[in-house]
Tab-separated table of N, CA and C in Angstrom:
chain	number	residue	atom	x	y	z
A	1	MET	N	-73.595	-43.385	137.471
A	1	MET	CA	-73.203	-44.030	136.268
A	1	MET	C	-73.887	-45.138	136.519
A	2	ILE	N	-74.113	-45.909	134.884
A	2	ILE	CA	-74.913	-47.063	134.108
A	2	ILE	C	-73.660	-47.883	134.397
A	3	GLU	N	-73.558	-48.510	134.498
A	3	GLU	CA	-73.164	-50.088	134.403
A	3	GLU	C	-74.099	-51.248	133.778
A	4	SER	N	-74.664	-50.927	134.020
A	4	SER	CA	-75.627	-51.984	133.316
A	4	SER	C	-77.148	-51.926	132.328
A	5	VAL	N	-77.748	-52.254	130.821
A	5	VAL	CA	-78.758	-51.990	130.235
A	5	VAL	C	-79.305	-52.868	129.273
A	6	VAL	N	-80.319	-53.578	129.216
A	6	VAL	CA	-80.847	-54.165	128.829
A	6	VAL	C	-81.930	-54.246	127.341
A	7	ILE	N	-81.012	-53.955	126.268
A	7	ILE	CA	-82.050	-53.204	125.300
A	7	ILE	C	-83.210	-54.417	124.279
A	8	ILE	N	-84.419	-54.017	125.386
A	8	ILE	CA	-85.510	-55.041	124.363
A	8	ILE	C	-85.815	-54.643	123.323
A	9	THR	N	-86.203	-56.039	121.856
A	9	THR	CA	-86.676	-55.169	120.734
A	9	THR	C	-87.330	-56.612	120.465
A	10	ASP	N	-88.021	-55.936	119.813
A	10	ASP	CA	-89.642	-57.309	118.817
A	10	ASP	C	-90.362	-56.527	117.256
A	11	GLN	N	-89.566	-55.959	117.771
A	11	GLN	CA	-90.172	-54.879	115.601
A	11	GLN	C	-89.979	-56.044	114.621
A	12	SER	N	-90.539	-56.989	113.669
A	12	SER	CA	-89.666	-57.214	112.067
A	12	SER	C	-88.657	-56.246	111.942
A	13	PRO	N	-87.464	-57.690	111.518
A	13	PRO	CA	-86.449	-57.031	111.048
A	13	PRO	C	-87.008	-56.826	109.226
A	14	MET	N	-88.000	-57.316	108.939
A	14	MET	CA	-88.341	-56.549	107.277
A	14	MET	C	-88.644	-55.240	107.288
A	15	GLY	N	-87.704	-54.602	106.322
A	15	GLY	CA	-88.207	-53.380	105.763
A	15	GLY	C	-87.367	-52.883	106.659
A	16	LYS	N	-87.021	-52.301	108.118
A	16	LYS	CA	-86.218	-51.842	108.087
A	16	LYS	C	-84.591	-51.230	109.393
A	17	ASN	N	-83.985	-51.580	109.391
A	17	ASN	CA	-83.512	-51.860	110.033
A	17	ASN	C	-83.890	-51.791	111.613
A	18	SER	N	-84.370	-51.302	113.027
A	18	SER	CA	-84.417	-51.734	113.995
A	18	SER	C	-83.931	-51.956	114.418
A	19	THR	N	-84.301	-53.484	114.478
A	19	THR	CA	-83.341	-54.785	115.054
A	19	THR	C	-82.186	-55.149	114.680
A	20	LEU	N	-81.356	-54.428	114.152
A	20	LEU	CA	-80.189	-54.185	113.611
A	20	LEU	C	-79.399	-52.765	114.983
A	21	GLU	N	-80.521	-52.090	114.166
A	21	GLU	CA	-79.543	-51.025	115.355
A	21	GLU	C	-79.707	-51.269	116.558
A	22	ALA	N	-79.985	-52.418	117.071
A	22	ALA	CA	-80.207	-52.043	118.717
A	22	ALA	C	-78.922	-53.229	118.841
A	23	ILE	N	-77.888	-53.880	117.998
A	23	ILE	CA	-77.121	-54.378	117.606
A	23	ILE	C	-76.244	-53.701	118.218
A	24	ARG	N	-76.278	-52.710	116.880
A	24	ARG	CA	-75.314	-51.182	117.302
A	24	ARG	C	-75.144	-50.697	118.362
A	25	ILE	N	-76.449	-50.279	118.747
A	25	ILE	CA	-76.357	-49.202	119.477
A	25	ILE	C	-75.194	-50.801	121.064
A	26	GLY	N	-76.061	-51.110	121.484
A	26	GLY	CA	-75.352	-52.629	121.628
A	26	GLY	C	-74.161	-52.760	122.351
A	27	SER	N	-73.765	-52.811	120.647
A	27	SER	CA	-72.014	-52.383	120.777
A	27	SER	C	-70.703	-51.654	120.941
A	28	GLY	N	-72.105	-49.832	120.550
A	28	GLY	CA	-71.559	-49.420	121.726
A	28	GLY	C	-71.781	-48.811	123.150
A	29	PHE	N	-73.036	-49.395	123.283
A	29	PHE	CA	-72.683	-49.250	124.912
A	29	PHE	C	-71.575	-49.513	125.866
A	30	VAL	N	-71.155	-50.385	125.100
A	30	VAL	CA	-70.033	-52.057	125.378
A	30	VAL	C	-68.809	-51.786	125.099
A	31	ALA	N	-68.587	-50.310	124.189
A	31	ALA	CA	-67.273	-50.006	123.584
A	31	ALA	C	-67.021	-48.606	123.800
A	32	LEU	N	-68.023	-47.785	125.313
A	32	LEU	CA	-67.911	-46.955	125.842
A	32	LEU	C	-66.116	-47.176	125.775
A	33	GLY	N	-65.586	-45.787	126.516
A	33	GLY	CA	-64.584	-46.158	127.785
A	33	GLY	C	-64.577	-46.643	129.065
A	34	GLU	N	-65.612	-47.345	129.089
A	34	GLU	CA	-66.015	-47.709	130.871
A	34	GLU	C	-67.418	-48.449	130.466
A	35	TYR	N	-66.201	-49.647	130.516
A	35	TYR	CA	-67.515	-51.568	130.428
A	35	TYR	C	-69.136	-50.748	130.655
A	36	VAL	N	-69.557	-50.726	129.678
A	36	VAL	CA	-71.259	-50.921	130.483
A	36	VAL	C	-71.888	-52.304	130.083
A	37	ASN	N	-72.537	-53.161	130.885
A	37	ASN	CA	-73.054	-54.215	130.663
A	37	ASN	C	-74.271	-53.774	129.430
A	38	CYS	N	-74.112	-54.513	128.280
A	38	CYS	CA	-75.460	-54.671	127.515
A	38	CYS	C	-75.865	-55.948	127.447
A	39	GLN	N	-77.146	-56.243	127.240
A	39	GLN	CA	-77.842	-57.465	126.515
A	39	GLN	C	-78.777	-56.560	125.902
A	40	ILE	N	-79.391	-57.487	124.647
A	40	ILE	CA	-80.218	-57.401	124.415
A	40	ILE	C	-81.330	-58.841	124.158
A	41	VAL	N	-82.775	-58.055	124.313
A	41	VAL	CA	-83.408	-59.679	125.134
A	41	VAL	C	-84.198	-59.900	123.166
A	42	PHE	N	-84.516	-60.511	122.133
A	42	PHE	CA	-85.867	-60.937	120.943
A	42	PHE	C	-86.457	-60.966	121.275
A	43	MET	N	-87.588	-60.628	121.086
A	43	MET	CA	-89.130	-61.185	120.759
A	43	MET	C	-89.626	-60.809	120.062
A	44	GLY	N	-91.025	-61.310	120.204
A	44	GLY	CA	-91.406	-60.961	118.708
A	44	GLY	C	-91.428	-60.917	117.462
A	45	ASP	N	-92.100	-60.346	116.517
A	45	ASP	CA	-90.938	-60.064	115.225
A	45	ASP	C	-89.611	-60.355	115.199
A	46	ALA	N	-89.208	-59.659	116.017
A	46	ALA	CA	-87.808	-59.805	115.973
A	46	ALA	C	-86.495	-60.964	115.360
A	47	VAL	N	-87.111	-61.594	116.402
A	47	VAL	CA	-86.763	-63.031	116.636
A	47	VAL	C	-86.700	-63.868	115.042
A	48	TYR	N	-86.934	-63.163	114.203
A	48	TYR	CA	-86.631	-63.414	112.051
A	48	TYR	C	-85.102	-63.606	112.352
A	49	LEU	N	-84.906	-62.358	112.894
A	49	LEU	CA	-83.670	-61.586	112.635
A	49	LEU	C	-82.170	-62.567	112.761
A	50	LEU	N	-82.630	-63.351	113.255
A	50	LEU	CA	-81.795	-64.712	114.196
A	50	LEU	C	-82.363	-66.118	112.919
A	51	ASN	N	-82.541	-65.536	112.089
A	51	ASN	CA	-83.072	-67.379	111.894
A	51	ASN	C	-81.945	-67.216	110.350
A	52	LYS	N	-81.147	-67.954	111.202
A	52	LYS	CA	-79.846	-68.744	109.424
A	52	LYS	C	-79.781	-68.334	108.568
A	53	ASN	N	-81.095	-68.585	108.446
A	53	ASN	CA	-81.420	-68.013	106.662
A	53	ASN	C	-81.759	-67.139	106.255
A	54	VAL	N	-81.941	-65.930	107.165
A	54	VAL	CA	-82.733	-64.898	106.650
A	54	VAL	C	-81.179	-64.692	105.813
A	55	LYS	N	-81.797	-63.180	104.505
A	55	LYS	CA	-80.372	-62.390	103.904
A	55	LYS	C	-80.790	-60.947	103.966
A	56	PRO	N	-81.448	-60.230	104.980
A	56	PRO	CA	-81.547	-59.056	104.933
A	56	PRO	C	-81.029	-57.883	103.371
A	57	GLU	N	-79.778	-58.219	103.889
A	57	GLU	CA	-79.719	-57.475	101.945
A	57	GLU	C	-80.343	-57.931	101.092
A	58	ALA	N	-81.353	-59.414	100.791
A	58	ALA	CA	-81.639	-59.568	99.590
A	58	ALA	C	-82.847	-58.055	99.469
A	59	ILE	N	-83.118	-57.568	100.039
A	59	ILE	CA	-83.988	-56.773	100.420
A	59	ILE	C	-83.508	-55.510	100.486
A	60	GLY	N	-82.226	-55.321	100.349
A	60	GLY	CA	-81.998	-53.744	100.617
A	60	GLY	C	-81.693	-53.294	101.979
A	61	MET	N	-81.280	-54.479	102.844
A	61	MET	CA	-80.969	-53.878	103.995
A	61	MET	C	-79.655	-54.492	104.868
A	62	ASP	N	-78.802	-53.525	105.228
A	62	ASP	CA	-77.724	-54.499	106.225
A	62	ASP	C	-77.755	-55.508	106.461
A	63	SER	N	-75.917	-56.264	105.387
A	63	SER	CA	-76.146	-57.923	105.402
A	63	SER	C	-76.118	-57.935	107.179
A	64	LEU	N	-76.706	-58.712	108.096
A	64	LEU	CA	-76.655	-59.354	109.033
A	64	LEU	C	-75.332	-60.279	109.778
A	65	ASP	N	-74.442	-60.741	108.813
A	65	ASP	CA	-73.069	-61.042	108.867
A	65	ASP	C	-72.474	-60.290	109.200
A	66	GLU	N	-72.686	-58.668	109.068
A	66	GLU	CA	-71.720	-57.837	109.120
A	66	GLU	C	-71.809	-56.895	110.846
A	67	ILE	N	-73.746	-57.278	111.074
A	67	ILE	CA	-74.333	-57.104	112.488
A	67	ILE	C	-73.567	-58.033	113.589
A	68	ILE	N	-73.434	-59.256	113.283
A	68	ILE	CA	-72.874	-60.602	114.263
A	68	ILE	C	-71.875	-60.202	114.508
A	69	GLU	N	-70.872	-59.161	113.870
A	69	GLU	CA	-69.001	-59.471	113.428
A	69	GLU	C	-68.934	-58.643	114.511
A	70	ILE	N	-69.930	-57.330	114.381
A	70	ILE	CA	-69.963	-55.808	115.361
A	70	ILE	C	-70.464	-56.794	116.657
A	71	ALA	N	-70.816	-57.148	116.565
A	71	ALA	CA	-71.788	-57.879	118.256
A	71	ALA	C	-71.053	-59.339	118.819
A	72	ASP	N	-70.235	-59.220	118.285
A	72	ASP	CA	-68.615	-60.978	118.664
A	72	ASP	C	-68.219	-59.839	119.332
A	73	LEU	N	-67.407	-58.957	117.743
A	73	LEU	CA	-65.807	-58.350	118.328
A	73	LEU	C	-66.554	-57.224	119.676
A	74	SER	N	-67.769	-57.705	120.393
A	74	SER	CA	-68.037	-56.510	121.049
A	74	SER	C	-68.775	-57.782	122.676
A	75	ASP	N	-68.532	-58.631	122.628
A	75	ASP	CA	-68.393	-59.923	123.399
A	75	ASP	C	-70.324	-59.305	123.548
A	76	LEU	N	-71.115	-59.117	123.143
A	76	LEU	CA	-72.109	-58.526	123.365
A	76	LEU	C	-73.600	-59.893	123.301
A	77	GLU	N	-74.011	-60.087	125.180
A	77	GLU	CA	-74.737	-61.229	124.885
A	77	GLU	C	-76.478	-61.362	124.523
A	78	LEU	N	-76.769	-62.289	123.241
A	78	LEU	CA	-78.115	-61.890	122.461
A	78	LEU	C	-78.648	-62.955	123.553
A	79	TYR	N	-80.007	-62.008	124.011
A	79	TYR	CA	-80.901	-63.476	123.967
A	79	TYR	C	-82.451	-63.676	123.120
A	80	VAL	N	-82.471	-64.195	122.843
A	80	VAL	CA	-84.003	-65.033	123.011
A	80	VAL	C	-84.687	-65.870	123.790
A	81	ILE	N	-86.310	-65.568	123.568
A	81	ILE	CA	-87.318	-66.269	124.363
A	81	ILE	C	-88.018	-66.813	124.052
A	82	ASP	N	-87.614	-68.483	124.421
A	82	ASP	CA	-87.730	-69.392	124.428
A	82	ASP	C	-89.744	-69.338	123.100
A	83	GLN	N	-90.836	-68.432	123.747
A	83	GLN	CA	-91.860	-68.346	123.777
A	83	GLN	C	-91.673	-67.972	121.996
A	84	ALA	N	-90.836	-66.780	121.984
A	84	ALA	CA	-90.925	-65.823	120.884
A	84	ALA	C	-90.727	-66.599	120.013
A	85	LEU	N	-89.998	-67.689	119.909
A	85	LEU	CA	-89.290	-68.804	119.282
A	85	LEU	C	-90.186	-69.382	118.683
A	86	GLU	N	-90.566	-70.175	119.718
A	86	GLU	CA	-91.821	-70.885	118.892
A	86	GLU	C	-93.150	-70.584	118.710
A	87	ASP	N	-93.482	-69.642	119.199
A	87	ASP	CA	-95.189	-68.687	118.438
A	87	ASP	C	-93.901	-67.840	116.721
A	88	ALA	N	-92.600	-68.169	116.048
A	88	ALA	CA	-92.661	-67.911	114.965
A	88	ALA	C	-92.104	-69.322	114.479
A	89	GLY	N	-92.442	-70.380	114.951
A	89	GLY	CA	-92.588	-71.470	114.455
A	89	GLY	C	-90.661	-72.334	113.917
A	90	MET	N	-90.282	-71.646	114.587
A	90	MET	CA	-88.607	-71.648	115.351
A	90	MET	C	-88.657	-72.354	116.095
A	91	THR	N	-87.036	-73.423	116.242
A	91	THR	CA	-86.554	-73.356	116.893
A	91	THR	C	-85.260	-73.676	117.158
A	92	ALA	N	-83.816	-73.769	117.888
A	92	ALA	CA	-82.466	-73.209	118.522
A	92	ALA	C	-81.927	-74.019	117.273
A	93	ALA	N	-82.641	-74.835	115.979
A	93	ALA	CA	-81.256	-75.328	115.058
A	93	ALA	C	-81.488	-73.910	114.228
A	94	ASP	N	-82.636	-73.521	114.233
A	94	ASP	CA	-83.001	-72.221	112.711
A	94	ASP	C	-82.659	-70.739	113.091
A	95	LEU	N	-81.691	-70.962	114.491
A	95	LEU	CA	-81.015	-69.723	114.768
A	95	LEU	C	-79.344	-69.827	114.479
A	96	ILE	N	-79.144	-68.475	113.596
A	96	ILE	CA	-77.651	-67.884	113.566
A	96	ILE	C	-76.519	-68.210	114.342
A	97	GLU	N	-75.253	-69.305	114.415
A	97	GLU	CA	-74.349	-69.184	115.556
A	97	GLU	C	-73.739	-68.223	115.626
A	98	TYR	N	-74.075	-68.162	116.982
A	98	TYR	CA	-73.349	-67.077	117.731
A	98	TYR	C	-73.293	-67.424	119.543
A	99	GLU	N	-72.026	-67.637	119.418
A	99	GLU	CA	-71.430	-67.858	120.501
A	99	GLU	C	-71.859	-67.263	122.069
A	100	ASN	N	-72.596	-65.972	121.717
A	100	ASN	CA	-73.205	-65.138	123.184
A	100	ASN	C	-74.578	-65.593	123.362
A	101	LEU	N	-75.228	-66.038	122.563
A	101	LEU	CA	-76.950	-65.969	121.460
A	101	LEU	C	-77.408	-67.470	123.293
A	102	LYS	N	-78.118	-67.503	122.807
A	102	LYS	CA	-78.975	-67.485	124.604
A	102	LYS	C	-80.777	-67.601	124.068
A	103	ILE	N	-80.986	-68.391	124.784
A	103	ILE	CA	-82.831	-68.358	124.888
A	103	ILE	C	-83.004	-68.965	125.639
A	104	ILE	N	-83.721	-67.738	126.377
A	104	ILE	CA	-84.262	-68.217	127.707
A	104	ILE	C	-85.397	-67.322	127.920
A	105	THR	N	-86.159	-68.092	128.853
A	105	THR	CA	-86.905	-67.948	129.326
A	105	THR	C	-88.032	-66.424	129.873
A	106	ILE	N	-89.376	-65.481	130.113
A	106	ILE	CA	-90.316	-64.977	130.509
A	106	ILE	C	-89.579	-64.041	131.869
A	107	ASP	N	-89.121	-65.999	132.245
A	107	ASP	CA	-88.566	-65.407	134.130
A	107	ASP	C	-87.954	-64.342	133.639
A	108	GLU	N	-86.475	-65.295	132.804
A	108	GLU	CA	-85.607	-64.992	132.843
A	108	GLU	C	-85.630	-63.255	132.033
A	109	VAL	N	-86.439	-62.474	131.649
A	109	VAL	CA	-85.578	-61.580	131.331
A	109	VAL	C	-86.386	-60.438	132.188
A	110	VAL	N	-87.438	-61.397	133.081
A	110	VAL	CA	-87.897	-60.188	134.301
A	110	VAL	C	-86.409	-59.853	134.943
A	111	ASP	N	-85.030	-60.738	135.252
A	111	ASP	CA	-84.356	-60.686	136.596
A	111	ASP	C	-83.468	-59.761	135.329
A	112	LEU	N	-83.426	-60.263	134.394
A	112	LEU	CA	-82.734	-59.511	133.212
A	112	LEU	C	-83.013	-58.335	133.732
A	113	ILE	N	-83.372	-57.562	133.256
A	113	ILE	CA	-83.968	-56.144	133.578
A	113	ILE	C	-84.313	-55.524	135.332
A	114	ALA	N	-84.998	-56.011	135.637
A	114	ALA	CA	-84.892	-56.075	137.179
A	114	ALA	C	-83.249	-56.286	137.108
A	115	ASN	N	-82.537	-56.610	137.314
A	115	ASN	CA	-80.885	-56.544	137.768
A	115	ASN	C	-80.576	-55.533	136.948
A	116	ALA	N	-80.463	-54.721	136.103
A	116	ALA	CA	-80.244	-53.693	135.206
A	116	ALA	C	-80.440	-52.755	135.690
A	117	ASP	N	-79.296	-51.898	135.212
A	117	ASP	CA	-79.526	-50.011	136.162
A	117	ASP	C	-80.795	-49.379	135.127
A	118	THR	N	-80.814	-50.049	133.521
A	118	THR	CA	-81.139	-48.890	132.789
A	118	THR	C	-82.180	-50.617	131.926
A	119	SER	N	-83.370	-49.821	130.944
A	119	SER	CA	-83.391	-51.035	129.909
A	119	SER	C	-84.799	-49.802	129.108
A	120	PHE	N	-84.871	-50.630	127.807
A	120	PHE	CA	-85.331	-49.285	127.542
A	120	PHE	C	-85.876	-50.468	125.909
A	121	ARG	N	-87.209	-49.815	125.354
A	121	ARG	CA	-87.658	-50.608	124.072
A	121	ARG	C	-87.129	-50.400	122.462
A	122	PHE	N	-86.588	-50.469	121.727
A	122	PHE	CA	-85.908	-50.561	121.000
A	122	PHE	C	-86.780	-50.546	119.655
């Protein structure tokens, strides 16, 4: 039985919903009848989704507020790789306010994956 999942998302959130869908899938795992611990790691261009100034609905995409509310109701853990944040020219001050959002190193991501029952890239 799978008890823990790490979802890695690295695709640009603009023009497609794959990064938003990673949050929906993660919330779905957490909402399963038996608790499945799910953590989502944002790397590469996916970090742009978590910029507090991003407005995906301006280009016809789902609202970030609604997706973060789903994550919040699920107590979903979201992680941003520090180097990806730096590569995007962003700092912690640029990120959305979300209690379960943490900035971690690539070494910590390796540990998350090593300790999870399964992981996949979305």
